[in-house]
mmCIF file of C-alpha atoms and ligand atoms in Angstrom:
data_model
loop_
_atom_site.group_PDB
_atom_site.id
_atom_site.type_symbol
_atom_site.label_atom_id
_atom_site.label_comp_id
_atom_site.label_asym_id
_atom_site.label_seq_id
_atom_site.Cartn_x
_atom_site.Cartn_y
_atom_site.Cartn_z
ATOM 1 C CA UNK R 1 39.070 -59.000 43.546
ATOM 2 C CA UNK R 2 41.842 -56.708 44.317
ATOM 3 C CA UNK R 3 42.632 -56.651 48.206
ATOM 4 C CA UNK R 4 45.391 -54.388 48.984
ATOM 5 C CA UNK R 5 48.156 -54.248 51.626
ATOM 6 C CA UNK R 6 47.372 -50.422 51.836
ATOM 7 C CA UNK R 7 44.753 -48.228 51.181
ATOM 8 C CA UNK R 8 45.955 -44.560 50.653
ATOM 9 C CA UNK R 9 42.239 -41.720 50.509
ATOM 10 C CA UNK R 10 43.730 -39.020 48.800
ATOM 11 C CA UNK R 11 41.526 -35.368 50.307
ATOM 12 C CA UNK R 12 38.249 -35.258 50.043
ATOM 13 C CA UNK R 13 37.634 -38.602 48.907
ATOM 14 C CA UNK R 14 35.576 -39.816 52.248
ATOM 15 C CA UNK R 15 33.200 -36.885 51.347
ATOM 16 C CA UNK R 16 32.131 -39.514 48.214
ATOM 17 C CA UNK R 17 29.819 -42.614 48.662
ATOM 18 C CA UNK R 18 32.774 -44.685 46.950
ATOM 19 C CA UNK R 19 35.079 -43.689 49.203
ATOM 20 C CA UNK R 20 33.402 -44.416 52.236
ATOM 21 C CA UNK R 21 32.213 -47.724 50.855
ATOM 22 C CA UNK R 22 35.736 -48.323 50.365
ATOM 23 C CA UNK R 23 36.847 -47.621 53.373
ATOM 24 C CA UNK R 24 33.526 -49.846 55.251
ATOM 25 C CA UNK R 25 35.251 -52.685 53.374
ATOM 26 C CA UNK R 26 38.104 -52.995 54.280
ATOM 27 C CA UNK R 27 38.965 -51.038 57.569
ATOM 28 C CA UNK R 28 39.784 -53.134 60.938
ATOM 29 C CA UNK R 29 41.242 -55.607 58.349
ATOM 30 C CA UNK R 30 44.192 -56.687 60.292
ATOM 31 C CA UNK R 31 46.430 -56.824 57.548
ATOM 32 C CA UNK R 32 45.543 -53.949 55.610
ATOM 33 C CA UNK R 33 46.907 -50.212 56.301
ATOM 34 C CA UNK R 34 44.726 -47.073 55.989
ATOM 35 C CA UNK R 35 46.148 -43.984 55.086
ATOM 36 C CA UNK R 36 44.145 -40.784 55.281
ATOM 37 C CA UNK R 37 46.826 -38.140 53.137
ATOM 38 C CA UNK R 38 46.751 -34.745 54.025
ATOM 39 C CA UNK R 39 49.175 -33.598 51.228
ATOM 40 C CA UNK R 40 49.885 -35.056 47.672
ATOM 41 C CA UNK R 41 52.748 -36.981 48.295
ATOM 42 C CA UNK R 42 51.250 -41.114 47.783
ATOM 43 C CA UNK R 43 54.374 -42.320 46.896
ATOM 44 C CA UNK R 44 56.303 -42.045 50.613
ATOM 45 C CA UNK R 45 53.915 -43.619 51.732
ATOM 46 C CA UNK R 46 54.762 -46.567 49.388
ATOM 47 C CA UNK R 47 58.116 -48.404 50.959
ATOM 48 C CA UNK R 48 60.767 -50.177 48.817
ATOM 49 C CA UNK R 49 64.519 -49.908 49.097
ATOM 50 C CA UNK R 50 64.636 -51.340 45.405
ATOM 51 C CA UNK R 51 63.269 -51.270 42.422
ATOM 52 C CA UNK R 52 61.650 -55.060 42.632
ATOM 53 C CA UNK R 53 60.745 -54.215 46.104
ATOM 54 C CA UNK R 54 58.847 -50.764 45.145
ATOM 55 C CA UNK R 55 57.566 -52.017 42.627
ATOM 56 C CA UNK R 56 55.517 -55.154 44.670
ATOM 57 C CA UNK R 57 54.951 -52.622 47.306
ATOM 58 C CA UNK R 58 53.417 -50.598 44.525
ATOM 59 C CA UNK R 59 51.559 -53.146 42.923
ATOM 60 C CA UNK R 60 49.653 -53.815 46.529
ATOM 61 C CA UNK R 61 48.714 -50.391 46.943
ATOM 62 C CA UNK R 62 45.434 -48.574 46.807
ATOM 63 C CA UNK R 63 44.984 -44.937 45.983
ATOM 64 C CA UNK R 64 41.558 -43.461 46.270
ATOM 65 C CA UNK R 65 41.440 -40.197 44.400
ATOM 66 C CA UNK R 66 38.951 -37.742 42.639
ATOM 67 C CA UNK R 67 39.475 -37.140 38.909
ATOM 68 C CA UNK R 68 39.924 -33.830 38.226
ATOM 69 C CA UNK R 69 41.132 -32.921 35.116
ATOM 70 C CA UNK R 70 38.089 -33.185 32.629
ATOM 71 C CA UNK R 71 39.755 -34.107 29.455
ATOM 72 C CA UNK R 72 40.595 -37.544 28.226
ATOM 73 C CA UNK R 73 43.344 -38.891 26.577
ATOM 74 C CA UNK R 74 42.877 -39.962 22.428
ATOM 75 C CA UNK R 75 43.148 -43.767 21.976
ATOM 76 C CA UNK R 76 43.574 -44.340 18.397
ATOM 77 C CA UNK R 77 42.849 -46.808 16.567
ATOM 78 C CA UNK R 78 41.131 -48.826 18.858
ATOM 79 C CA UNK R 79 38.809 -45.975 20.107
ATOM 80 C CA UNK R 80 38.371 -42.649 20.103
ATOM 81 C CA UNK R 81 39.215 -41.795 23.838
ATOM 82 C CA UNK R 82 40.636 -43.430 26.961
ATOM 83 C CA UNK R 83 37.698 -43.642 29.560
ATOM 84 C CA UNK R 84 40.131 -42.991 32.602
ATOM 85 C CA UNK R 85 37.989 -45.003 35.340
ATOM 86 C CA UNK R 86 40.882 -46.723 36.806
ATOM 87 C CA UNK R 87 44.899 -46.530 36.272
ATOM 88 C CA UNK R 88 47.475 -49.242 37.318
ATOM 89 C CA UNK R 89 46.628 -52.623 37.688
ATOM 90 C CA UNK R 90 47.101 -55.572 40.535
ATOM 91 C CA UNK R 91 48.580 -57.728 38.011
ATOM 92 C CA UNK R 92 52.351 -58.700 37.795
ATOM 93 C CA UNK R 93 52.766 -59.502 33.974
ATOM 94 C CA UNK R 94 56.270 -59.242 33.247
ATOM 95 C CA UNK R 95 55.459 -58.232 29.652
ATOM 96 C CA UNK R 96 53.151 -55.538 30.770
ATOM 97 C CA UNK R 97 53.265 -52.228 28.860
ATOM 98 C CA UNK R 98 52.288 -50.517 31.795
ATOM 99 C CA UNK R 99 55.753 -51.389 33.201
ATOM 100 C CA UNK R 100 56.911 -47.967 31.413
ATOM 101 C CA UNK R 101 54.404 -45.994 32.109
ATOM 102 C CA UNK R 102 53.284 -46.203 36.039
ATOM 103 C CA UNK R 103 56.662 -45.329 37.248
ATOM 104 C CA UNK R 104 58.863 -47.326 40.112
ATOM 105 C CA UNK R 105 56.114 -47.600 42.973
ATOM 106 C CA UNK R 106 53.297 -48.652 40.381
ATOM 107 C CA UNK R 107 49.888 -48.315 42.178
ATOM 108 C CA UNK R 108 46.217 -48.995 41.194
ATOM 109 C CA UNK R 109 44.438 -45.676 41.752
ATOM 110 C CA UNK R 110 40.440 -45.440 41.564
ATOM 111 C CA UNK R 111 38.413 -42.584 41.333
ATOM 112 C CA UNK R 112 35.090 -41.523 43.939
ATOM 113 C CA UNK R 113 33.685 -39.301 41.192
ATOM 114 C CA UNK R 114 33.031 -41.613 38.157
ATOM 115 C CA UNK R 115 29.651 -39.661 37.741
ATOM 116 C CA UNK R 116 31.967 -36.592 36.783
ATOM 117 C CA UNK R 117 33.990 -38.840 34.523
ATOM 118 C CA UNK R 118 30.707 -39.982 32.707
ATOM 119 C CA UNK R 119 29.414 -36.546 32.205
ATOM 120 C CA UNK R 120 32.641 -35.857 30.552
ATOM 121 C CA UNK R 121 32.442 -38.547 28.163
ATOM 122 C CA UNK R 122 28.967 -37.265 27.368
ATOM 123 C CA UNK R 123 30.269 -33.945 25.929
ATOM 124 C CA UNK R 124 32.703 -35.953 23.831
ATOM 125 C CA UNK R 125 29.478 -37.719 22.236
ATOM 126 C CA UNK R 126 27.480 -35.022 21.916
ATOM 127 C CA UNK R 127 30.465 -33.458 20.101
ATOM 128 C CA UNK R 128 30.880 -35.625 17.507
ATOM 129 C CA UNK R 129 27.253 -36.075 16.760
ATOM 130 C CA UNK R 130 25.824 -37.674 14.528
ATOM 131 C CA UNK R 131 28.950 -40.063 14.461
ATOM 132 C CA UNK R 132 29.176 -42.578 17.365
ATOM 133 C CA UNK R 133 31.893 -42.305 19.762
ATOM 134 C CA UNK R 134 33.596 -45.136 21.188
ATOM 135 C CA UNK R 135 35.266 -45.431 24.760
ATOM 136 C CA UNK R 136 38.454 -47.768 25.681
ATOM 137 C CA UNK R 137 38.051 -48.349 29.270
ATOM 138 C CA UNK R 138 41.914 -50.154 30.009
ATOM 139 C CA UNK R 139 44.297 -48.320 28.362
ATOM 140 C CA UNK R 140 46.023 -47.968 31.387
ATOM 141 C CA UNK R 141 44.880 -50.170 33.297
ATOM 142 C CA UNK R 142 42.748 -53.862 33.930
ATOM 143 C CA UNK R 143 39.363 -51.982 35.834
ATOM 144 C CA UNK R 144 37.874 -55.192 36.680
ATOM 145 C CA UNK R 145 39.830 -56.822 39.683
ATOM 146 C CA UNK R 146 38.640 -53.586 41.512
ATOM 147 C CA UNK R 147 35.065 -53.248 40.424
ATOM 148 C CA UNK R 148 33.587 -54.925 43.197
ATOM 149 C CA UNK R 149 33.613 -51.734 45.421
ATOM 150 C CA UNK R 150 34.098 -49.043 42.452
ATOM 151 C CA UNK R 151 31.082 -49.911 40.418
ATOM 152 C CA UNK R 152 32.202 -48.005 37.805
ATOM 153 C CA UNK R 153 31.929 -50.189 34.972
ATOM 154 C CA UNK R 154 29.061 -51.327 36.299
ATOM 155 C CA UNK R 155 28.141 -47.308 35.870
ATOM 156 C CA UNK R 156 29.538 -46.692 32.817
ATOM 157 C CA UNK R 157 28.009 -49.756 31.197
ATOM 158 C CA UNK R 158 24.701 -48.367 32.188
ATOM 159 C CA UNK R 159 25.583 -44.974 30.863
ATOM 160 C CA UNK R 160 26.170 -46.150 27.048
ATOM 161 C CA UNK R 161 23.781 -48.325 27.530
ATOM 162 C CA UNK R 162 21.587 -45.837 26.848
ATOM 163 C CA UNK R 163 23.175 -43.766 24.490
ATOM 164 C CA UNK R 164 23.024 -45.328 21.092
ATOM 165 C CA UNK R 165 25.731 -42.878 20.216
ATOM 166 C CA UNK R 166 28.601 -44.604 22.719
ATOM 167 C CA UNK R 167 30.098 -47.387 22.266
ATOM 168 C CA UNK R 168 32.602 -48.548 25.157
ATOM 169 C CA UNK R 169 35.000 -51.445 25.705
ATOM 170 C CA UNK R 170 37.537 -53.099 27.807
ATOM 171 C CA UNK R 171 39.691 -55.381 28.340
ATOM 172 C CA UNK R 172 40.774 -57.782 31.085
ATOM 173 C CA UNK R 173 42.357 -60.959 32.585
ATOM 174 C CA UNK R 174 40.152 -61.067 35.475
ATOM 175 C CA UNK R 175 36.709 -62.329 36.219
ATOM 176 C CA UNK R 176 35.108 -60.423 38.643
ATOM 177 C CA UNK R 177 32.407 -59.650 35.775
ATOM 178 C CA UNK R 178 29.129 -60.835 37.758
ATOM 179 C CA UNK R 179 27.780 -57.611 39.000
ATOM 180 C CA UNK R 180 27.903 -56.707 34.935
ATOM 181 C CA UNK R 181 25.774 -59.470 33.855
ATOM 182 C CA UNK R 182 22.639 -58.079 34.411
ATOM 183 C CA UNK R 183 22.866 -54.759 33.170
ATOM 184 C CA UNK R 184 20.906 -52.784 30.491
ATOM 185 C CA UNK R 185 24.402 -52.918 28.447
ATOM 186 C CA UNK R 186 22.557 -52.904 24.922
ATOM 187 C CA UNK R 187 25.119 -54.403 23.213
ATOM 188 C CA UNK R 188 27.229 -51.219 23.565
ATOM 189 C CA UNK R 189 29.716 -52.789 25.395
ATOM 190 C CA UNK R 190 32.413 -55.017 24.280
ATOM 191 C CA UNK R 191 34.322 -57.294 26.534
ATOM 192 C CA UNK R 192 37.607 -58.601 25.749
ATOM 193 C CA UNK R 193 39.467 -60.933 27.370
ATOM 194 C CA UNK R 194 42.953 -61.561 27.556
ATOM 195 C CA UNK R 195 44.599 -65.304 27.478
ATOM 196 C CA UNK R 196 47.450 -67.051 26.664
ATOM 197 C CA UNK R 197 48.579 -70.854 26.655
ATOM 198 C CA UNK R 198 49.322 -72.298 29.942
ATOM 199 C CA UNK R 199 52.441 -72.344 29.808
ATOM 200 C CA UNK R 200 52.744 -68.132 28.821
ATOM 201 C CA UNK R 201 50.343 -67.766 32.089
ATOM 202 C CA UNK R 202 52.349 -69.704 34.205
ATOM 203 C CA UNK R 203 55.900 -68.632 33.054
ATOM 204 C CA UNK R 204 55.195 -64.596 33.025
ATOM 205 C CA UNK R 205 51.723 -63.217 34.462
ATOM 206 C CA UNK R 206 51.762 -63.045 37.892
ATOM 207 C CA UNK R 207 48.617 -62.233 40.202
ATOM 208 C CA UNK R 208 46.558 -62.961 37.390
ATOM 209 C CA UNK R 209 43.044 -65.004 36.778
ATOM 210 C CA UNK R 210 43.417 -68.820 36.265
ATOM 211 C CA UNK R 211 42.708 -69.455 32.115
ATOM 212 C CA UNK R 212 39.585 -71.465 33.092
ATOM 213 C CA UNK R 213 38.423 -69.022 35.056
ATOM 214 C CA UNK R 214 38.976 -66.399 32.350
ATOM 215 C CA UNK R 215 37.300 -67.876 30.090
ATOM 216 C CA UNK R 216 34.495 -69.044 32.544
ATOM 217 C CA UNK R 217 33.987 -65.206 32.720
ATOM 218 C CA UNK R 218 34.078 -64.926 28.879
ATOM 219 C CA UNK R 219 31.138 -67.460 28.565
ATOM 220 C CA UNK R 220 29.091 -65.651 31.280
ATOM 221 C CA UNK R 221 29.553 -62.437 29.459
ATOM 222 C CA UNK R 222 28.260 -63.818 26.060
ATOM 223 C CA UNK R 223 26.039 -65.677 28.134
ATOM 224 C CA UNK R 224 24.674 -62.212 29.069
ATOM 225 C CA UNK R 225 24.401 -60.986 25.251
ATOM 226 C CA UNK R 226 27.290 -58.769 25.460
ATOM 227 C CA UNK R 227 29.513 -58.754 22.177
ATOM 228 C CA UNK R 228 32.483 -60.379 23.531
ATOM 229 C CA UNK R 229 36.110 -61.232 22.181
ATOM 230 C CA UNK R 230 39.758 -62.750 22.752
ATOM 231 C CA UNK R 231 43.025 -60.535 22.824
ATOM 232 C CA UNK R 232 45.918 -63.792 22.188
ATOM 233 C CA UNK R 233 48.984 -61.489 23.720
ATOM 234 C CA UNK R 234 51.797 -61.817 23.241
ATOM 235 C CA UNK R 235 51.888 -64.575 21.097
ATOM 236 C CA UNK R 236 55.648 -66.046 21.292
ATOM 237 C CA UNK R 237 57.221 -68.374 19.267
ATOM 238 C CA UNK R 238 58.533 -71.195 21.683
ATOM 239 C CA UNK R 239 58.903 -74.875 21.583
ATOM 240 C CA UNK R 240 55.053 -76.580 21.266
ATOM 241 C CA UNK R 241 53.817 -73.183 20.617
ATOM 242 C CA UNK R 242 51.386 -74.514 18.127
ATOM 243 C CA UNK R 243 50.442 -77.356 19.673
ATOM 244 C CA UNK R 244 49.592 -75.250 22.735
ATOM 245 C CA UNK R 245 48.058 -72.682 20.869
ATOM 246 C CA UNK R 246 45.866 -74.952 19.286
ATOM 247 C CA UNK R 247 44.805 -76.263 22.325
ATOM 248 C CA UNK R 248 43.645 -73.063 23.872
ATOM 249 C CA UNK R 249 41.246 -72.349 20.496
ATOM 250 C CA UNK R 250 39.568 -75.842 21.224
ATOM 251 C CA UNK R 251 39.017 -75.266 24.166
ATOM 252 C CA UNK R 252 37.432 -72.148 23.369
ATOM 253 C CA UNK R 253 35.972 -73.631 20.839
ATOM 254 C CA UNK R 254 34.326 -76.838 22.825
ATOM 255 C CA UNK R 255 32.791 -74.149 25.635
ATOM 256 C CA UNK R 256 31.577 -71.341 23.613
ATOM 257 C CA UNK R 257 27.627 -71.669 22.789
ATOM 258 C CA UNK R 258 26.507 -72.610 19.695
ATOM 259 C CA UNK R 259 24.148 -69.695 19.715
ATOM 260 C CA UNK R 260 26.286 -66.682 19.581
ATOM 261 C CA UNK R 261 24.412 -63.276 19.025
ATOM 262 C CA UNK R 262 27.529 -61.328 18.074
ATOM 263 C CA UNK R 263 30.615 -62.851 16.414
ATOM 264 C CA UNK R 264 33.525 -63.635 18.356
ATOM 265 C CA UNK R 265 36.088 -61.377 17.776
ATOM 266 C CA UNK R 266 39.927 -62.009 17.960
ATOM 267 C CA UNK R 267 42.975 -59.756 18.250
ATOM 268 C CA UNK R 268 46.668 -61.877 17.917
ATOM 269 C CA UNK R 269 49.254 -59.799 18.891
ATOM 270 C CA UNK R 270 52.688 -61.269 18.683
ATOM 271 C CA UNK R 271 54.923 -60.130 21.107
ATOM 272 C CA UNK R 272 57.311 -57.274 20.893
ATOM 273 C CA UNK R 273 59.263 -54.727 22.922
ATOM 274 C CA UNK R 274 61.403 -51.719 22.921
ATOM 275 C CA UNK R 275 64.503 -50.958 24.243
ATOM 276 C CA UNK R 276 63.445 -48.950 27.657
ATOM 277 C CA UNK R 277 61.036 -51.645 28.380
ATOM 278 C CA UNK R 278 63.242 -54.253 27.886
ATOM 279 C CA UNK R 279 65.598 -52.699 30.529
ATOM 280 C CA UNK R 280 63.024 -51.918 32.813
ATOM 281 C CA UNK R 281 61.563 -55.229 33.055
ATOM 282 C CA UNK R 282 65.291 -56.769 33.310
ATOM 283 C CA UNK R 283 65.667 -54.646 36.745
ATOM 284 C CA UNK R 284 62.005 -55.350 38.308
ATOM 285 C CA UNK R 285 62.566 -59.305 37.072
ATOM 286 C CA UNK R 286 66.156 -60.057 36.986
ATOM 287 C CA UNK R 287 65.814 -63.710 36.403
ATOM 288 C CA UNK R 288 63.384 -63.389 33.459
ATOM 289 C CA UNK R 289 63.449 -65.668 30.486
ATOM 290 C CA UNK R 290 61.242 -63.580 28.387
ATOM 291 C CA UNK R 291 63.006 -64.111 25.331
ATOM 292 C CA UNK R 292 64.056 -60.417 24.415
ATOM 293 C CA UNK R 293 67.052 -61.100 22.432
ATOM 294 C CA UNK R 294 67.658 -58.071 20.327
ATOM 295 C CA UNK R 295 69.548 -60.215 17.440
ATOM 296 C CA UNK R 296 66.680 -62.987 16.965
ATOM 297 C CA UNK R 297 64.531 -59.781 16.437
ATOM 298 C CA UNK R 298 63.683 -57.226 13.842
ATOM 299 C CA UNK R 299 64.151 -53.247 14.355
ATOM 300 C CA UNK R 300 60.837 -51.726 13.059
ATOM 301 C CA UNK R 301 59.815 -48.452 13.839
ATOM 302 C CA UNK R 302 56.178 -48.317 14.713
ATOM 303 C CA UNK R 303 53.350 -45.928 14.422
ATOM 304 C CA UNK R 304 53.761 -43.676 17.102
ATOM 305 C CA UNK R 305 57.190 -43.280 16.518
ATOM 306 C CA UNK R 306 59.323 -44.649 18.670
ATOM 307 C CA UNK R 307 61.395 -48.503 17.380
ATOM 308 C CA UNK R 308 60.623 -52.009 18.501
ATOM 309 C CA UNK R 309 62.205 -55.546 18.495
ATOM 310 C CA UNK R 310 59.606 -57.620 16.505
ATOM 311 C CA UNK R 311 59.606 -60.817 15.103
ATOM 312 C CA UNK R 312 61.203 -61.397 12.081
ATOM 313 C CA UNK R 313 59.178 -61.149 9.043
ATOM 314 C CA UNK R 314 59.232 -64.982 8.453
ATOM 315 C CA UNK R 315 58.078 -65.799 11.911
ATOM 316 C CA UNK R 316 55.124 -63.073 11.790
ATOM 317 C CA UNK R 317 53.481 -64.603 8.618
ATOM 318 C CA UNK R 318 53.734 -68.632 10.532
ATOM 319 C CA UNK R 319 51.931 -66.489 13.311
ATOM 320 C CA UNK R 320 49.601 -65.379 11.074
ATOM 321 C CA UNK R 321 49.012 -68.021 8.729
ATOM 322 C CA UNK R 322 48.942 -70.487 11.788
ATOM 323 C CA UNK R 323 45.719 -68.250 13.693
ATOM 324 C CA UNK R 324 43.732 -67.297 10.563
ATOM 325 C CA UNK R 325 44.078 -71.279 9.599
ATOM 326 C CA UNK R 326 42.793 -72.300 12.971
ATOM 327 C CA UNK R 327 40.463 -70.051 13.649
ATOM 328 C CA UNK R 328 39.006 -69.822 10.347
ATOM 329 C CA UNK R 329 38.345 -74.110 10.546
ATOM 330 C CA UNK R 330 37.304 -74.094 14.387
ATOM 331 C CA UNK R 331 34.963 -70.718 14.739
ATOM 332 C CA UNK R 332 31.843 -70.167 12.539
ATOM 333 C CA UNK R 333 30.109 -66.893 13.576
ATOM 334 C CA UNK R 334 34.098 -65.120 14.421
ATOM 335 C CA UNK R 335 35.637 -62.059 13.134
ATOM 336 C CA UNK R 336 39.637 -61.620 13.415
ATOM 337 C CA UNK R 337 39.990 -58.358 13.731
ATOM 338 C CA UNK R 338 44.008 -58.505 13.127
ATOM 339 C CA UNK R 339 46.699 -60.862 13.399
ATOM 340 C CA UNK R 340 50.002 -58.627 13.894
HETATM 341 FE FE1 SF4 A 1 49.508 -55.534 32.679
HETATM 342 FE FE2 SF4 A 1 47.222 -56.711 31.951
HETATM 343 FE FE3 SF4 A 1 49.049 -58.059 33.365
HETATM 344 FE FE4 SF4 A 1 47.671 -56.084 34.472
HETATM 345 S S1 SF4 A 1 46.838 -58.017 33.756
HETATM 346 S S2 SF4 A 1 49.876 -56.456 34.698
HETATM 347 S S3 SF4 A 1 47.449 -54.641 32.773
HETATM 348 S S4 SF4 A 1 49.287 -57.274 31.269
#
């Protein structure tokens, strides 16, 4: 669970059940700081006199706010919209795409009025009726190390539940999954979980869930009948790599039950960045070995337009020969949904 060093209520948002629950949770905590805001300004309240400092101070920080602007975000191909329950996340992965995106003081914000967000995604069904409509609910964020005091997937998982039109799924490196478990899901949500070798975990995500406990979590989901699968990301290329890769399949493999109602699905992506992020995660981790060396790399520009550093193309088939070999001989009931 995500405990702050601040909490920041934005306006209005101690009118809301969530928000006060919120606030019954963790006020009087000695070492956490409550700030009521009475304009729109979050980030001075967020210190730092440097990037790596605002960016911690960030990544400890709490915004409560109320989502107000109805329409979502597309989130091709994986889905058809962003379900924006939470943005920013408590991790410190120095990979993380959200590095870009969240600006320098990078804060987890929830929202009080997830029953407004819900409603919203209801019009976006009923829109493209008769088709079904499927939901991505961390696009921008990991939702679960703060939904012990949202609820909101717990919500939202409810709400497709009963919609055989919805479909909804996230993903995660967390495991605070329990309150989910016994929920009328209907096998309209998808959990994904994110893992790497030990080694990746240790060397670059920070403030993250151990691997056994990640995929302790991924058991008690499937244990719960909810179609579950593994996001490998970023694969890298590094001494052992298959050895260690290998490893992390069996023991996958040697814990997953025999009895699987859905297949497990996989997602491999190798890893890759662009320029900006490249430069941005140089200043927030100067002493980073992530290896990011533009002339091992190959230019490629990708589907949204913009170019990244990739491996080269000899590299990405031994990743993808390597994964669809081992997972093909260690799973049975599995579906790889891309190796890239
Ligand atoms: Fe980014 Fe995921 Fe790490 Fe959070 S857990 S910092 S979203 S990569």
């Amino acid at each position: 669970m995500f405990t702050p060093k601040r909490i920041i209520f934005e306006k209005g948002t101690l009118e809301y059940e969530t928000g006060n629950e919120i606030l019954t949770l963790f006020k009087g905590r000695d070492n956490i700081e409550i700030i009521n805001l009475s304009n729109n300004n979050i980030k001075q309240h967020i210190p730092g006199e440097d990037l790596p400092s605002q960016y911690k101070e960030g990544k400890r920080t709490l915004v409560v706010g109320i989502k107000k602007n109805s329409k979502f975000q597309t989130c091709k191909p994986s889905a058809h919209y962003q379900l924006p329950l939470v943005s920013g996340c408590m991790g410190q992965c120095q990979y993380c795409y959200l590095n870009t995106m969240l600006g320098d003081k990078p804060f987890v914000k929830v929202y009080v009025n997830t029953e407004d967000i819900l409603k919203q995604a209801g019009k976006y069904i009923e829109e493209r009726l008769p088709d079904i409509t499927i939901f991505e609910g961390a696009a921008t964020s990991d939702p679960v190390p703060v939904e012990p005091y949202t609820h909101a997937l717990q919500k939202a998982i409810t709400f497709f539940g009963a919609n055989p039109n919805a479909r909804f799924r996230f993903v995660t490196k967390y495991t605070d999954i329990d309150s989910l478990l016994d929920l009328e899901h209907e096998g309209h949500t998808e959990i994904r979980f994110s893992i790497n070798t030990l080694s990746v975990i240790k060397q670059y995500e920070y403030s993250t869930a151990s691997l056994n406990k990640r995929i302790e979590a991924s058991i008690k989901a499937v244990q719960a009948g909810y179609p579950m699968g593994y996001i490998i990301a970023p694969v890298f290329i590094y001494p052992n790599w298959k050895e260690e890769y290998h490893e992390l399949l069996m023991d996958i493999k040697k814990k997953l039950p025999g009895d699987l109602k859905y297949p497990v699905t996989f997602e491999i992506i190798s890893h890759r960045y662009t320029s900006i992020a490249k430069n941005r995660i140089l200043e927030i981790f100067p002493e980073s070995e992530l290896p990011m060396n533009d002339e091992e790399r190959k230019f490629k520009y990708g589907q949204f337009g913009y170019g990244k550093y990739v491996y080269p193309k000899e590299s990405l088939a031994n990743i993808k020969g390597f994964f669809m070999n081992e997972i093909d001989t260690l799973f049975d009931n599995k579906e790889v949904k891309y190796v890239i």
